[in-house]
Short mmCIF file of C-alpha atoms in Angstrom, two decimals:
data_model
loop_
_atom_site.label_atom_id
_atom_site.label_comp_id
_atom_site.label_asym_id
_atom_site.label_seq_id
_atom_site.Cartn_x
_atom_site.Cartn_y
_atom_site.Cartn_z
CA MET A 1123 -137.21 13.32 10.75
CA ALA A 1124 -135.18 12.63 7.61
CA ASP A 1125 -136.40 15.88 6.09
CA ALA A 1126 -135.56 17.74 9.27
CA SER A 1127 -132.15 16.13 9.34
CA ASN A 1128 -131.50 17.15 5.75
CA ARG A 1129 -132.59 20.69 6.49
CA SER A 1130 -130.37 20.73 9.54
CA ASP A 1131 -127.36 19.46 7.58
CA SER A 1132 -127.99 21.96 4.84
CA SER A 1133 -128.25 24.77 7.34
CA THR A 1134 -125.08 23.66 9.08
CA ASP A 1135 -123.17 23.51 5.80
CA GLY A 1136 -124.38 26.94 4.85
CA ASP A 1137 -123.35 28.40 8.18
CA THR A 1138 -120.01 26.72 7.91
CA ASP A 1139 -119.38 28.16 4.45
CA GLU A 1140 -120.42 31.64 5.53
CA LYS A 1141 -118.23 31.46 8.63
CA ALA A 1142 -115.32 30.28 6.54
CA LEU A 1143 -115.81 33.16 4.14
CA GLY A 1144 -116.52 35.66 6.92
CA PHE A 1145 -119.69 36.96 5.21
CA HIS A 1146 -122.17 37.19 8.17
CA ASN A 1147 -122.42 39.16 11.35
CA SER A 1148 -124.15 38.50 14.67
CA GLN A 1149 -127.55 39.43 13.19
CA GLY A 1150 -127.07 37.08 10.25
CA VAL A 1151 -126.55 39.94 7.81
CA VAL A 1152 -123.84 39.36 5.18
CA VAL A 1153 -120.91 41.84 5.50
CA SER A 1154 -117.66 42.59 3.61
CA ASP A 1155 -114.24 41.20 4.60
CA ALA A 1156 -112.32 44.20 3.13
CA SER A 1157 -111.04 45.42 6.51
CA ASP A 1158 -109.46 42.02 7.27
CA LYS A 1159 -107.83 41.93 3.85
CA SER A 1160 -106.47 45.46 4.37
CA ARG A 1161 -104.95 44.46 7.68
CA ASP A 1162 -103.44 41.37 6.10
CA GLN A 1163 -101.89 43.43 3.30
CA LYS A 1164 -100.36 45.87 5.78
CA THR A 1165 -98.96 42.97 7.76
CA LEU A 1166 -97.46 41.43 4.64
CA ARG A 1167 -95.91 44.74 3.61
CA ARG A 1168 -94.43 45.20 7.07
CA LEU A 1169 -93.02 41.69 7.04
CA ALA A 1170 -91.52 42.28 3.59
CA GLN A 1171 -89.91 45.52 4.76
CA ASN A 1172 -88.49 43.78 7.80
CA ARG A 1173 -87.06 41.01 5.65
CA GLU A 1174 -85.46 43.53 3.28
CA ALA A 1175 -83.96 45.50 6.19
CA ALA A 1176 -82.60 42.28 7.68
CA ARG A 1177 -81.13 41.28 4.32
CA LYS A 1178 -79.35 44.63 3.92
CA SER A 1179 -78.10 44.40 7.48
CA ARG A 1180 -76.65 40.96 6.80
CA LEU A 1181 -74.95 42.24 3.65
CA ARG A 1182 -73.41 45.18 5.51
CA LYS A 1183 -72.22 42.90 8.29
CA LYS A 1184 -70.76 40.46 5.78
CA ALA A 1185 -68.87 43.26 3.97
CA TYR A 1186 -67.55 44.60 7.27
CA VAL A 1187 -66.40 41.14 8.37
CA GLN A 1188 -64.67 40.61 5.03
CA GLN A 1189 -62.91 43.96 5.41
CA LEU A 1190 -61.76 43.05 8.89
CA GLU A 1191 -60.55 39.65 7.71
CA SER A 1192 -58.58 41.26 4.87
CA SER A 1193 -56.99 43.73 7.28
CA ARG A 1194 -56.18 40.91 9.69
CA MET A 1195 -54.46 38.92 6.93
CA LYS A 1196 -52.41 41.95 5.90
CA LEU A 1197 -51.46 42.61 9.50
CA THR A 1198 -50.44 38.97 9.98
CA GLN A 1199 -48.30 39.16 6.85
CA LEU A 1200 -46.60 42.34 8.05
CA GLU A 1201 -45.94 40.81 11.46
CA GLN A 1202 -44.39 37.76 9.81
CA GLU A 1203 -42.17 40.00 7.69
CA LEU A 1204 -41.20 41.94 10.79
CA GLN A 1205 -40.29 38.71 12.59
CA ARG A 1206 -38.17 37.54 9.66
CA ALA A 1207 -36.46 40.94 9.54
CA ARG A 1208 -35.67 40.70 13.23
CA GLN A 1209 -34.13 37.28 12.76
CA GLN A 1210 -32.09 38.56 9.84
CA GLY A 1211 -31.16 41.62 11.85
CA ILE A 1212 -29.57 39.47 14.55
CA PHE A 1213 -27.48 37.75 11.89
CA ILE A 1214 -26.53 41.00 10.15
CA SER A 1215 -25.77 42.63 13.46
CA SER A 1216 -23.27 39.90 14.24
CA SER A 1217 -21.52 40.71 10.98
CA GLY A 1218 -21.11 44.33 12.00
CA ASP A 1219 -23.79 46.11 9.87
CA GLN A 1220 -26.08 46.84 12.80
CA SER A 1221 -27.28 50.24 11.63
CA GLN A 1222 -28.74 48.81 8.41
CA SER A 1223 -30.66 46.10 10.29
CA MET A 1224 -32.04 48.65 12.74
CA SER A 1225 -33.19 50.86 9.88
CA GLY A 1226 -34.96 47.99 8.13
CA ASN A 1227 -36.63 46.86 11.33
CA GLY A 1228 -37.74 50.41 12.05
CA ALA A 1229 -39.45 50.67 8.66
CA LEU A 1230 -41.21 47.33 9.05
CA ALA A 1231 -42.24 48.14 12.60
CA PHE A 1232 -43.79 51.38 11.40
CA ASP A 1233 -45.64 49.55 8.60
CA VAL A 1234 -47.16 47.21 11.19
CA GLU A 1235 -48.13 50.14 13.42
CA TYR A 1236 -49.65 52.00 10.48
CA ALA A 1237 -51.69 48.94 9.45
CA ARG A 1238 -53.09 48.73 12.98
CA TRP A 1239 -53.79 52.45 13.02
CA LEU A 1240 -55.60 52.29 9.66
CA GLU A 1241 -57.75 49.36 10.80
CA GLU A 1242 -58.79 51.26 13.94
CA HIS A 1243 -59.36 54.41 11.88
CA ASN A 1244 -61.72 52.55 9.54
CA ARG A 1245 -63.62 51.20 12.55
CA ARG A 1246 -64.06 54.69 13.97
CA VAL A 1247 -65.14 56.10 10.62
CA ASN A 1248 -67.73 53.33 10.18
CA GLU A 1249 -69.05 54.12 13.65
CA LEU A 1250 -69.29 57.81 12.72
CA ARG A 1251 -71.01 57.00 9.43
CA GLY A 1252 -73.60 54.90 11.24
CA ALA A 1253 -74.25 57.70 13.74
CA VAL A 1254 -74.71 60.25 10.93
CA ASN A 1255 -77.04 57.98 8.95
CA SER A 1256 -79.14 57.28 12.05
CA HIS A 1257 -79.40 61.04 12.80
CA ALA A 1258 -77.66 60.79 16.15
CA GLY A 1259 -77.61 63.80 18.43
CA ASP A 1260 -74.85 66.41 18.44
CA ALA A 1261 -73.50 65.20 21.77
CA GLU A 1262 -72.93 61.67 20.45
CA LEU A 1263 -71.47 62.94 17.18
CA ARG A 1264 -69.10 65.25 19.02
CA ILE A 1265 -67.69 62.38 21.06
CA ILE A 1266 -67.08 60.25 17.96
CA VAL A 1267 -65.55 63.11 15.94
CA ASP A 1268 -63.24 64.07 18.81
CA GLY A 1269 -62.16 60.43 19.00
CA VAL A 1270 -61.28 60.37 15.29
CA LEU A 1271 -59.25 63.59 15.55
CA THR A 1272 -57.42 62.27 18.60
CA HIS A 1273 -56.65 59.14 16.63
CA TYR A 1274 -55.11 61.31 13.89
CA ASP A 1275 -52.80 62.74 16.57
CA GLU A 1276 -51.65 59.18 17.23
CA ILE A 1277 -50.44 58.60 13.66
CA PHE A 1278 -48.51 61.88 13.71
CA ARG A 1279 -46.75 60.69 16.89
CA ILE A 1280 -45.99 57.28 15.36
CA LYS A 1281 -44.59 58.93 12.22
CA GLY A 1282 -42.37 61.18 14.31
CA ASP A 1283 -40.86 58.18 16.09
CA ALA A 1284 -40.43 56.30 12.81
CA ALA A 1285 -38.69 59.27 11.17
CA LYS A 1286 -35.98 59.08 13.85
CA ALA A 1287 -35.31 55.46 12.86
CA ASP A 1288 -35.66 55.78 9.06
CA VAL A 1289 -36.49 59.23 7.75
CA PHE A 1290 -36.23 58.13 4.10
CA HIS A 1291 -38.93 55.50 4.57
CA ILE A 1292 -41.39 58.11 5.82
CA LEU A 1293 -40.35 60.67 3.24
CA SER A 1294 -40.72 58.23 0.33
CA GLY A 1295 -44.19 57.12 1.44
CA MET A 1296 -43.47 53.43 0.78
CA TRP A 1297 -45.92 52.62 3.57
CA LYS A 1298 -48.76 53.98 1.43
CA THR A 1299 -50.40 52.70 -1.74
CA PRO A 1300 -49.09 53.80 -5.18
CA ALA A 1301 -51.97 56.20 -5.85
CA GLU A 1302 -51.51 57.83 -2.45
CA ARG A 1303 -47.79 58.24 -3.12
CA CYS A 1304 -48.68 60.07 -6.33
CA PHE A 1305 -50.10 62.93 -4.20
CA LEU A 1306 -47.57 62.64 -1.38
CA TRP A 1307 -45.99 65.79 0.03
CA LEU A 1308 -43.29 65.50 2.70
CA GLY A 1309 -44.60 62.19 3.99
CA GLY A 1310 -48.32 63.01 3.95
CA PHE A 1311 -51.17 64.99 2.42
CA ARG A 1312 -51.26 68.69 1.56
CA SER A 1313 -53.53 70.53 3.97
CA SER A 1314 -54.48 73.10 1.33
CA GLU A 1315 -55.66 70.36 -1.04
CA ILE A 1316 -57.83 68.79 1.65
CA LEU A 1317 -59.42 72.17 2.43
CA LYS A 1318 -60.09 72.71 -1.27
CA LEU A 1319 -61.73 69.28 -1.44
CA LEU A 1320 -63.98 70.00 1.55
CA SER A 1321 -65.20 73.36 0.27
CA SER A 1322 -67.60 71.63 -2.13
CA GLN A 1323 -68.55 68.86 0.33
CA LEU A 1324 -69.71 70.97 3.29
CA GLU A 1325 -72.21 73.31 1.67
CA PRO A 1326 -74.12 75.23 2.81
CA LEU A 1327 -71.59 77.26 4.79
CA THR A 1328 -72.10 80.65 6.37
CA GLU A 1329 -70.18 83.66 5.08
CA GLN A 1330 -68.03 83.65 8.22
CA GLN A 1331 -67.23 79.95 7.77
CA LEU A 1332 -66.32 80.49 4.12
CA LEU A 1333 -64.04 83.37 5.09
CA SER A 1334 -62.37 81.38 7.88
CA ILE A 1335 -61.82 78.33 5.68
CA GLY A 1336 -60.44 80.55 2.92
CA ASN A 1337 -57.98 82.16 5.32
CA LEU A 1338 -56.97 78.75 6.68
CA GLN A 1339 -56.40 77.45 3.16
CA GLN A 1340 -54.28 80.50 2.28
CA SER A 1341 -52.12 80.22 5.41
CA SER A 1342 -51.70 76.48 4.83
CA GLN A 1343 -50.63 77.11 1.24
CA GLN A 1344 -48.07 79.68 2.38
CA ALA A 1345 -46.63 77.31 4.98
CA GLU A 1346 -46.47 74.50 2.41
CA ASP A 1347 -44.69 76.77 -0.08
CA ALA A 1348 -42.15 77.77 2.58
CA LEU A 1349 -41.45 74.14 3.47
CA SER A 1350 -41.19 73.16 -0.20
CA GLN A 1351 -38.71 75.96 -0.84
CA GLY A 1352 -36.70 74.88 2.17
CA MET A 1353 -36.68 71.32 0.90
CA GLU A 1354 -35.50 72.44 -2.54
CA ALA A 1355 -32.75 74.53 -0.95
CA LEU A 1356 -31.65 71.51 1.09
CA GLN A 1357 -31.52 69.30 -1.99
CA GLN A 1358 -29.49 71.89 -3.89
CA SER A 1359 -27.11 72.31 -0.97
CA LEU A 1360 -26.66 68.54 -0.74
CA ALA A 1361 -25.97 68.32 -4.47
CA ASP A 1362 -23.35 71.06 -4.24
CA THR A 1363 -21.71 69.42 -1.25
CA LEU A 1364 -21.54 66.00 -2.90
CA ALA A 1365 -20.30 67.51 -6.19
CA GLY A 1366 -17.49 69.21 -4.32
CA SER A 1367 -16.24 65.85 -3.07
CA VAL A 1368 -15.97 64.38 -6.56
CA GLY A 1369 -12.35 64.07 -7.71
CA PRO A 1370 -9.23 61.97 -7.34
CA SER A 1371 -8.82 60.61 -3.86
CA ASN A 1372 -5.29 59.22 -4.11
CA SER A 1373 -3.80 61.80 -1.78
CA SER A 1374 -4.28 62.16 1.94
CA GLU A 1375 -5.43 65.76 1.44
CA ASN A 1376 -8.20 64.72 -0.97
CA VAL A 1377 -9.26 61.94 1.35
CA ALA A 1378 -9.55 64.38 4.26
CA ASN A 1379 -11.51 66.81 2.07
CA TYR A 1380 -13.84 64.01 0.95
CA MET A 1381 -14.53 62.90 4.51
CA GLY A 1382 -15.15 66.46 5.62
CA GLN A 1383 -17.65 67.11 2.84
CA MET A 1384 -19.45 63.84 3.51
CA ALA A 1385 -19.73 64.79 7.17
CA MET A 1386 -21.29 68.10 6.10
CA ALA A 1387 -23.77 66.22 3.89
CA MET A 1388 -24.69 63.93 6.77
CA GLY A 1389 -25.38 66.94 8.96
CA LYS A 1390 -27.66 68.44 6.31
CA LEU A 1391 -29.56 65.18 5.95
CA GLY A 1392 -30.36 65.39 9.65
CA THR A 1393 -32.70 68.31 8.90
CA LEU A 1394 -35.01 66.02 6.89
CA GLU A 1395 -36.60 64.82 10.10
CA ASN A 1396 -37.36 68.44 11.01
CA PHE A 1397 -39.10 69.00 7.65
CA ILE A 1398 -41.37 65.98 8.18
CA SER A 1399 -42.13 67.11 11.72
CA GLN A 1400 -43.12 70.60 10.54
CA ALA A 1401 -45.28 69.18 7.75
CA ASP A 1402 -47.12 66.89 10.18
CA ASN A 1403 -47.59 69.77 12.62
CA LEU A 1404 -49.19 71.76 9.81
CA ARG A 1405 -51.53 68.87 8.99
CA GLN A 1406 -52.44 68.42 12.65
CA GLN A 1407 -53.14 72.13 13.21
CA THR A 1408 -55.21 72.33 10.02
CA LEU A 1409 -57.50 69.52 11.19
CA GLN A 1410 -57.90 71.11 14.63
CA GLN A 1411 -58.61 74.60 13.28
CA LEU A 1412 -61.08 73.24 10.73
CA HIS A 1413 -62.89 71.43 13.54
CA GLY A 1414 -63.16 74.74 15.41
CA ILE A 1415 -64.67 76.50 12.39
CA LEU A 1416 -67.35 73.90 11.59
CA THR A 1417 -70.39 72.77 13.50
CA THR A 1418 -70.48 69.28 14.98
CA ARG A 1419 -72.40 67.80 12.04
CA GLN A 1420 -70.23 69.61 9.51
CA SER A 1421 -67.13 68.27 11.25
CA ALA A 1422 -68.59 64.77 11.03
CA ARG A 1423 -69.21 65.21 7.29
CA ALA A 1424 -65.68 66.59 6.86
CA VAL A 1425 -64.11 63.57 8.58
CA LEU A 1426 -66.16 61.21 6.40
CA ALA A 1427 -65.24 63.12 3.23
CA ILE A 1428 -61.51 63.00 4.02
CA SER A 1429 -61.69 59.29 4.84
CA ASP A 1430 -63.67 58.53 1.67
CA TYR A 1431 -61.11 60.42 -0.44
CA PHE A 1432 -58.18 58.35 0.81
CA SER A 1433 -60.26 55.15 0.60
CA ARG A 1434 -60.84 55.89 -3.09
CA LEU A 1435 -57.11 56.39 -3.60
CA ARG A 1436 -56.42 53.01 -1.99
CA ALA A 1437 -59.14 51.39 -4.10
CA LEU A 1438 -57.65 53.00 -7.22
CA SER A 1439 -54.28 51.50 -6.34
CA SER A 1440 -55.83 48.05 -5.97
CA LEU A 1441 -57.55 48.36 -9.36
CA TRP A 1442 -54.34 49.58 -10.95
CA LEU A 1443 -52.27 46.72 -9.59
CA ALA A 1444 -54.94 44.19 -10.63
CA ARG A 1445 -55.38 45.58 -14.15
CA PRO A 1446 -54.96 43.11 -17.04
CA ARG A 1447 -51.56 43.28 -18.69
CA GLU A 1448 -50.85 42.29 -22.24
#
């Protein structure tokens, strides 16, 4: 019985070891565990890929949240400045200089509106970028692209209203970053330069598309040249008018002449608003016509390329302002 018990224990231990190692089948024949190991390796690889995807997703979400927080802080700062300007405006208005306070408030109000517009624009562009990267269908892309273009129409409307309050603020581009102001033309971007930028970003293009974009670029350049010449003529006319008023003003005749010439100069300055309006109309029409020339996916790539270009200009401004100074 002791021998039998020992044999039984030995047999049980052997079976246990073989079961633990997975080396026997139902007939007692030893088999390989390679298939189980292969499945385990595939599972581990899949888990590792899932972890990496989740990590990248968390990083993207963190960057997006940080961007939103930065925009929120800037917006809060602008709103605080606007509130202080309003309080100062009430005081200045009581002293009689109401027009100056209204002009300052108009500029700050536009800066706040532009900050909000830019934040919403970035959100729409990020949505479009995600749709492009996920290979969304043309119908979904078309809806997002149309929304971005409609949002561009909104900033042109806001600029038009702001130009009525303070045309010099819009013309100077003080609401943009320094690098953007370096390329500013009549309160915005040059349509011809944007078309030139996109020509290398949208390849391949058909011959008809290349011809249409070339014609659009040429017509945009001609319109820009005409507006630039008109602006130069206005500046020269203003200089001549102001130079004519220079002289002794101790007589009533000279005073009347001075006031008359200054009134003429004021009337000429009123055309500045018209120049900005025409320039924005050109930019708006260029975007719409380009959208009609391109396919839906090409339009999506064009919107992303334009947004990336201005984002780089803003980033360049930040780097320039933060550069070490000796």
